[in-house]
Amino acid sequence: MKLDKDLVREILLAIEAYAEPEGLIVLEIDDRPSEEVSYHVRLLDEACLLAAL
């Protein structure tokens, strides 16, 4: 699967929109398969761009 920079941006904005997330965040990005979103979240995690609090 190829890196989709627009999807990365959408994911980061969606995560930022959660004021104080508790537990897991369920990301539903319009018109994107969950497998594609999960893949990009994993890439963000591997790049240390996400942190669990």
XYZ file of C-alpha atoms in Angstrom:
53
model
C 0.000 0.000 0.000
C 1.274 3.466 -0.855
C 1.533 6.312 1.669
C -1.396 8.711 1.261
C -0.367 12.074 2.708
C -3.933 13.383 2.596
C -5.118 10.452 4.688
C -2.267 10.999 7.167
C -3.433 14.603 7.544
C -7.055 13.504 8.038
C -6.013 10.997 10.707
C -3.920 13.529 12.624
C -6.732 16.096 12.513
C -9.272 13.504 13.681
C -7.060 12.516 16.616
C -6.471 16.158 17.513
C -10.243 16.760 17.546
C -10.637 14.461 20.570
C -10.440 16.835 23.558
C -9.543 14.209 26.159
C -9.717 10.707 24.738
C -10.296 7.878 27.172
C -9.303 4.414 26.077
C -9.248 3.607 22.405
C -10.191 6.085 19.716
C -12.261 4.668 16.870
C -11.321 6.509 13.712
C -13.831 6.530 10.901
C -12.551 8.502 7.950
C -15.184 9.104 5.274
C -14.896 6.920 2.186
C -11.791 5.102 3.462
C -11.645 1.382 4.199
C -10.725 0.600 7.806
C -7.745 -1.463 6.604
C -6.297 1.584 4.851
C -6.811 3.788 7.921
C -5.259 1.141 10.189
C -2.231 0.817 7.914
C -1.627 4.561 7.999
C -2.097 4.723 11.782
C 0.542 2.001 12.073
C 2.911 4.037 9.875
C 2.350 7.096 12.074
C 3.054 5.020 15.175
C 6.247 3.553 13.689
C 7.395 7.104 12.871
C 6.757 8.062 16.540
C 4.148 10.622 15.510
C 1.547 9.157 17.883
C 1.789 8.695 21.624
C -0.466 6.895 24.056
C -1.293 8.856 27.175
